[in-house]
Structure formats: C-alpha cells, structure tokens
Amino acid sequence: MKPLTKLTFLALIVVFTLSSCTTDNIDDKVDAMEMNLVTPVAKTIEVEILELINNHRLSKGLNPLQELNIVKSVAYSHTDYMVDNGEVSHHNFFTRSDYLKSNAGAKKVSENVAYGYTSAESVVRAWIRSEAHKENLEGDFTNFDISAEKNEEGRWYYTNIFIKK
C-alpha cells in the first residue's frame, strides 16, 4: 500500500471510531423525552378507537382498559415522531417502555402502530386481523391510550400503547 493510501485509510478509521462514540445514555434520552411530553385533548377518532378496543375486549370476556394521561403523552410523542419522519415504526420503543415503567408504574408495556386508516373502525379491524396486534388488544393489561395525528397530506398515523400496572 502506498504511504498516502495508508494515511488516508488510517484517517478514515480514526474519523469513524471517534464519530461513533457518544456520551448520551438512556437516562439522558428519557429525561429529554420527559421534558417534551404534552397531553393533547382527545380527538373523536381516538375516543372511538379506545371504545372499540374495550368493546372488543368485553366481547371476549376481558377487562376493559382504563385511559391514562401519561400513556397518551408518550403515545403522542411517538406519533409526532412518525409524522415528522414520514414512516410508521416502533423506533425507540424501549425508551418509551422504560419511561412508562419508571413514571407510570408499568410492569409490562406494548404498542400497536398504524398508518393511513381513515376511521376508528378500519384501524381497529386491521389490528384485530393481525395476530401480533390482536395479542396486544387482548393482552393482560390494565391501562392504555392512543394518539392519532394527521400529516400534511391528511394521512393518519396512530400509536396505541398498552401497559399493565
């Protein structure tokens, strides 16, 4: 290898090594999340979704879930994130889960996300048809809440979080 090539290669290794280091830790991210939490007023579509989920649970002999503002706030922060990034995802789920375990007394946390459904009935029906999402709807939880937000094009994004206290 030529000396200039070796030097360039060495420089790239140093840059990649240094740029991959971070001083952020989970606590910093959770603290940042806590500072940005807001609890928006419930939209009609959100109320309808929660009612449909509880009606489904009751039809299966399961306990209805109680709404919890802190869960709504965390769901809203993720829905806002999905709208900003233009994609439906579970990114940073463990940060949300850890936050709810620390601040809401949750022992167990799960979530359903969705995109594009135009009614409460259509999003809940889609979740019921999906085994993984249905497991959350019918799971051993005590509380839940949801956030539904539209992007600039008018498409809905949803985050539905379930916790067990």
mmCIF file of N, CA, C and O in Angstrom, residues 49-97:
data_model
loop_
_atom_site.group_PDB
_atom_site.id
_atom_site.type_symbol
_atom_site.label_atom_id
_atom_site.label_comp_id
_atom_site.label_asym_id
_atom_site.label_seq_id
_atom_site.Cartn_x
_atom_site.Cartn_y
_atom_site.Cartn_z
ATOM 1 N N ILE A 49 -61.651 4.826 18.912
ATOM 2 C CA ILE A 49 -60.737 3.678 18.892
ATOM 3 C C ILE A 49 -60.681 3.015 20.260
ATOM 4 O O ILE A 49 -60.781 1.785 20.374
ATOM 5 N N LEU A 50 -60.542 3.815 21.309
ATOM 6 C CA LEU A 50 -60.481 3.251 22.659
ATOM 7 C C LEU A 50 -61.775 2.521 23.003
ATOM 8 O O LEU A 50 -61.747 1.434 23.597
ATOM 9 N N GLU A 51 -62.912 3.086 22.612
ATOM 10 C CA GLU A 51 -64.197 2.425 22.858
ATOM 11 C C GLU A 51 -64.307 1.114 22.089
ATOM 12 O O GLU A 51 -64.770 0.102 22.634
ATOM 13 N N LEU A 52 -63.877 1.116 20.830
ATOM 14 C CA LEU A 52 -63.925 -0.110 20.029
ATOM 15 C C LEU A 52 -63.025 -1.197 20.613
ATOM 16 O O LEU A 52 -63.396 -2.380 20.638
ATOM 17 N N ILE A 53 -61.850 -0.805 21.072
ATOM 18 C CA ILE A 53 -60.947 -1.787 21.684
ATOM 19 C C ILE A 53 -61.572 -2.357 22.950
ATOM 20 O O ILE A 53 -61.578 -3.576 23.159
ATOM 21 N N ASN A 54 -62.118 -1.500 23.809
ATOM 22 C CA ASN A 54 -62.737 -2.003 25.040
ATOM 23 C C ASN A 54 -63.969 -2.855 24.732
ATOM 24 O O ASN A 54 -64.198 -3.869 25.395
ATOM 25 N N ASN A 55 -64.760 -2.480 23.731
ATOM 26 C CA ASN A 55 -65.909 -3.317 23.334
ATOM 27 C C ASN A 55 -65.440 -4.682 22.854
ATOM 28 O O ASN A 55 -66.049 -5.707 23.182
ATOM 29 N N HIS A 56 -64.342 -4.709 22.096
ATOM 30 C CA HIS A 56 -63.781 -5.986 21.642
ATOM 31 C C HIS A 56 -63.330 -6.818 22.849
ATOM 32 O O HIS A 56 -63.611 -8.024 22.919
ATOM 33 N N ARG A 57 -62.639 -6.189 23.774
ATOM 34 C CA ARG A 57 -62.168 -6.899 24.961
ATOM 35 C C ARG A 57 -63.353 -7.470 25.749
ATOM 36 O O ARG A 57 -63.317 -8.623 26.182
ATOM 37 N N LEU A 58 -64.374 -6.657 25.946
ATOM 38 C CA LEU A 58 -65.550 -7.112 26.688
ATOM 39 C C LEU A 58 -66.230 -8.278 25.982
ATOM 40 O O LEU A 58 -66.695 -9.220 26.638
ATOM 41 N N SER A 59 -66.263 -8.256 24.649
ATOM 42 C CA SER A 59 -66.890 -9.362 23.897
ATOM 43 C C SER A 59 -66.116 -10.672 24.067
ATOM 44 O O SER A 59 -66.669 -11.746 23.860
ATOM 45 N N LYS A 60 -64.856 -10.575 24.475
ATOM 46 C CA LYS A 60 -64.010 -11.752 24.712
ATOM 47 C C LYS A 60 -63.939 -12.110 26.198
ATOM 48 O O LYS A 60 -63.173 -12.973 26.599
ATOM 49 N N GLY A 61 -64.719 -11.411 27.034
ATOM 50 C CA GLY A 61 -64.718 -11.672 28.469
ATOM 51 C C GLY A 61 -63.526 -11.078 29.197
ATOM 52 O O GLY A 61 -63.208 -11.492 30.311
ATOM 53 N N LEU A 62 -62.865 -10.112 28.578
ATOM 54 C CA LEU A 62 -61.684 -9.478 29.184
ATOM 55 C C LEU A 62 -62.063 -8.170 29.868
ATOM 56 O O LEU A 62 -63.086 -7.564 29.541
ATOM 57 N N ASN A 63 -61.212 -7.743 30.796
ATOM 58 C CA ASN A 63 -61.458 -6.490 31.490
ATOM 59 C C ASN A 63 -61.291 -5.301 30.537
ATOM 60 O O ASN A 63 -60.441 -5.318 29.655
ATOM 61 N N PRO A 64 -62.111 -4.257 30.707
ATOM 62 C CA PRO A 64 -61.881 -3.047 29.926
ATOM 63 C C PRO A 64 -60.632 -2.343 30.463
ATOM 64 O O PRO A 64 -60.293 -2.473 31.639
ATOM 65 N N LEU A 65 -59.959 -1.624 29.597
ATOM 66 C CA LEU A 65 -58.746 -0.910 29.995
ATOM 67 C C LEU A 65 -59.084 0.532 30.328
ATOM 68 O O LEU A 65 -59.997 1.126 29.745
ATOM 69 N N GLN A 66 -58.344 1.077 31.267
ATOM 70 C CA GLN A 66 -58.542 2.462 31.683
ATOM 71 C C GLN A 66 -57.551 3.364 30.952
ATOM 72 O O GLN A 66 -56.387 3.008 30.783
ATOM 73 N N GLU A 67 -58.025 4.550 30.571
ATOM 74 C CA GLU A 67 -57.145 5.524 29.940
ATOM 75 C C GLU A 67 -56.204 6.106 30.998
ATOM 76 O O GLU A 67 -56.530 6.145 32.176
ATOM 77 N N LEU A 68 -55.049 6.556 30.541
ATOM 78 C CA LEU A 68 -54.057 7.130 31.446
ATOM 79 C C LEU A 68 -53.304 8.224 30.694
ATOM 80 O O LEU A 68 -52.701 7.961 29.649
ATOM 81 N N ASN A 69 -53.361 9.462 31.223
ATOM 82 C CA ASN A 69 -52.777 10.612 30.531
ATOM 83 C C ASN A 69 -51.305 10.446 30.192
ATOM 84 O O ASN A 69 -50.865 10.844 29.115
ATOM 85 N N ILE A 70 -50.525 9.863 31.090
ATOM 86 C CA ILE A 70 -49.098 9.713 30.810
ATOM 87 C C ILE A 70 -48.879 8.786 29.614
ATOM 88 O O ILE A 70 -47.975 8.994 28.801
ATOM 89 N N VAL A 71 -49.737 7.783 29.468
ATOM 90 C CA VAL A 71 -49.648 6.879 28.327
ATOM 91 C C VAL A 71 -50.005 7.646 27.049
ATOM 92 O O VAL A 71 -49.341 7.503 26.018
ATOM 93 N N LYS A 72 -51.030 8.480 27.121
ATOM 94 C CA LYS A 72 -51.408 9.299 25.961
ATOM 95 C C LYS A 72 -50.255 10.214 25.569
ATOM 96 O O LYS A 72 -49.954 10.375 24.373
ATOM 97 N N SER A 73 -49.599 10.826 26.539
ATOM 98 C CA SER A 73 -48.484 11.728 26.255
ATOM 99 C C SER A 73 -47.344 11.006 25.548
ATOM 100 O O SER A 73 -46.767 11.521 24.594
ATOM 101 N N VAL A 74 -47.012 9.815 26.015
ATOM 102 C CA VAL A 74 -45.937 9.041 25.406
ATOM 103 C C VAL A 74 -46.346 8.588 24.005
ATOM 104 O O VAL A 74 -45.555 8.654 23.065
ATOM 105 N N ALA A 75 -47.601 8.171 23.849
ATOM 106 C CA ALA A 75 -48.101 7.783 22.526
ATOM 107 C C ALA A 75 -48.044 8.975 21.572
ATOM 108 O O ALA A 75 -47.625 8.844 20.420
ATOM 109 N N TYR A 76 -48.437 10.132 22.054
ATOM 110 C CA TYR A 76 -48.407 11.343 21.221
ATOM 111 C C TYR A 76 -46.984 11.670 20.773
ATOM 112 O O TYR A 76 -46.761 12.011 19.610
ATOM 113 N N SER A 77 -46.019 11.534 21.685
ATOM 114 C CA SER A 77 -44.637 11.851 21.307
ATOM 115 C C SER A 77 -44.169 10.934 20.172
ATOM 116 O O SER A 77 -43.463 11.370 19.266
ATOM 117 N N HIS A 78 -44.593 9.667 20.197
ATOM 118 C CA HIS A 78 -44.173 8.751 19.139
ATOM 119 C C HIS A 78 -44.933 9.011 17.835
ATOM 120 O O HIS A 78 -44.344 8.964 16.752
ATOM 121 N N THR A 79 -46.213 9.289 17.927
ATOM 122 C CA THR A 79 -46.975 9.592 16.712
ATOM 123 C C THR A 79 -46.405 10.826 16.033
ATOM 124 O O THR A 79 -46.230 10.860 14.806
ATOM 125 N N ASP A 80 -46.079 11.834 16.822
ATOM 126 C CA ASP A 80 -45.471 13.053 16.293
ATOM 127 C C ASP A 80 -44.138 12.727 15.604
ATOM 128 O O ASP A 80 -43.841 13.235 14.527
ATOM 129 N N TYR A 81 -43.365 11.837 16.201
ATOM 130 C CA TYR A 81 -42.102 11.383 15.623
ATOM 131 C C TYR A 81 -42.346 10.704 14.270
ATOM 132 O O TYR A 81 -41.636 10.958 13.295
ATOM 133 N N MET A 82 -43.360 9.827 14.205
ATOM 134 C CA MET A 82 -43.645 9.131 12.949
ATOM 135 C C MET A 82 -44.080 10.121 11.864
ATOM 136 O O MET A 82 -43.646 10.014 10.715
ATOM 137 N N VAL A 83 -44.930 11.078 12.212
ATOM 138 C CA VAL A 83 -45.372 12.087 11.252
ATOM 139 C C VAL A 83 -44.165 12.876 10.746
ATOM 140 O O VAL A 83 -44.002 13.080 9.538
ATOM 141 N N ASP A 84 -43.301 13.310 11.674
ATOM 142 C CA ASP A 84 -42.115 14.081 11.284
ATOM 143 C C ASP A 84 -41.199 13.306 10.351
ATOM 144 O O ASP A 84 -40.572 13.875 9.462
ATOM 145 N N ASN A 85 -41.098 11.980 10.563
ATOM 146 C CA ASN A 85 -40.201 11.152 9.764
ATOM 147 C C ASN A 85 -40.877 10.501 8.566
ATOM 148 O O ASN A 85 -40.212 9.855 7.748
ATOM 149 N N GLY A 86 -42.189 10.628 8.478
ATOM 150 C CA GLY A 86 -42.914 10.087 7.332
ATOM 151 C C GLY A 86 -42.904 8.581 7.231
ATOM 152 O O GLY A 86 -42.970 8.029 6.128
ATOM 153 N N GLU A 87 -42.832 7.906 8.372
ATOM 154 C CA GLU A 87 -42.854 6.441 8.349
ATOM 155 C C GLU A 87 -43.473 5.900 9.626
ATOM 156 O O GLU A 87 -43.346 6.477 10.694
ATOM 157 N N VAL A 88 -44.155 4.780 9.472
ATOM 158 C CA VAL A 88 -44.722 4.094 10.627
ATOM 159 C C VAL A 88 -43.628 3.183 11.178
ATOM 160 O O VAL A 88 -42.925 2.512 10.426
ATOM 161 N N SER A 89 -43.441 3.220 12.509
ATOM 162 C CA SER A 89 -42.335 2.452 13.091
ATOM 163 C C SER A 89 -42.557 2.224 14.579
ATOM 164 O O SER A 89 -43.424 2.836 15.195
ATOM 165 N N HIS A 90 -41.711 1.351 15.114
ATOM 166 C CA HIS A 90 -41.625 1.160 16.565
ATOM 167 C C HIS A 90 -40.287 1.707 17.078
ATOM 168 O O HIS A 90 -39.835 1.311 18.151
ATOM 169 N N HIS A 91 -39.669 2.600 16.310
ATOM 170 C CA HIS A 91 -38.376 3.157 16.733
ATOM 171 C C HIS A 91 -38.464 3.670 18.168
ATOM 172 O O HIS A 91 -39.466 4.263 18.568
ATOM 173 N N ASN A 92 -37.428 3.429 18.936
ATOM 174 C CA ASN A 92 -37.301 3.908 20.325
ATOM 175 C C ASN A 92 -38.355 3.326 21.270
ATOM 176 O O ASN A 92 -38.632 3.914 22.309
ATOM 177 N N PHE A 93 -38.921 2.172 20.923
ATOM 178 C CA PHE A 93 -39.929 1.572 21.795
ATOM 179 C C PHE A 93 -39.398 1.357 23.210
ATOM 180 O O PHE A 93 -40.090 1.611 24.190
ATOM 181 N N PHE A 94 -38.163 0.883 23.332
ATOM 182 C CA PHE A 94 -37.650 0.571 24.664
ATOM 183 C C PHE A 94 -37.475 1.824 25.512
ATOM 184 O O PHE A 94 -37.613 1.770 26.735
ATOM 185 N N THR A 95 -37.228 2.959 24.887
ATOM 186 C CA THR A 95 -37.169 4.225 25.627
ATOM 187 C C THR A 95 -38.557 4.554 26.172
ATOM 188 O O THR A 95 -38.698 4.934 27.338
ATOM 189 N N ARG A 96 -39.596 4.397 25.343
ATOM 190 C CA ARG A 96 -40.967 4.641 25.802
ATOM 191 C C ARG A 96 -41.343 3.657 26.907
ATOM 192 O O ARG A 96 -41.933 4.035 27.921
ATOM 193 N N SER A 97 -41.005 2.392 26.702
ATOM 194 C CA SER A 97 -41.321 1.365 27.689
ATOM 195 C C SER A 97 -40.642 1.654 29.028
ATOM 196 O O SER A 97 -41.285 1.617 30.084
#
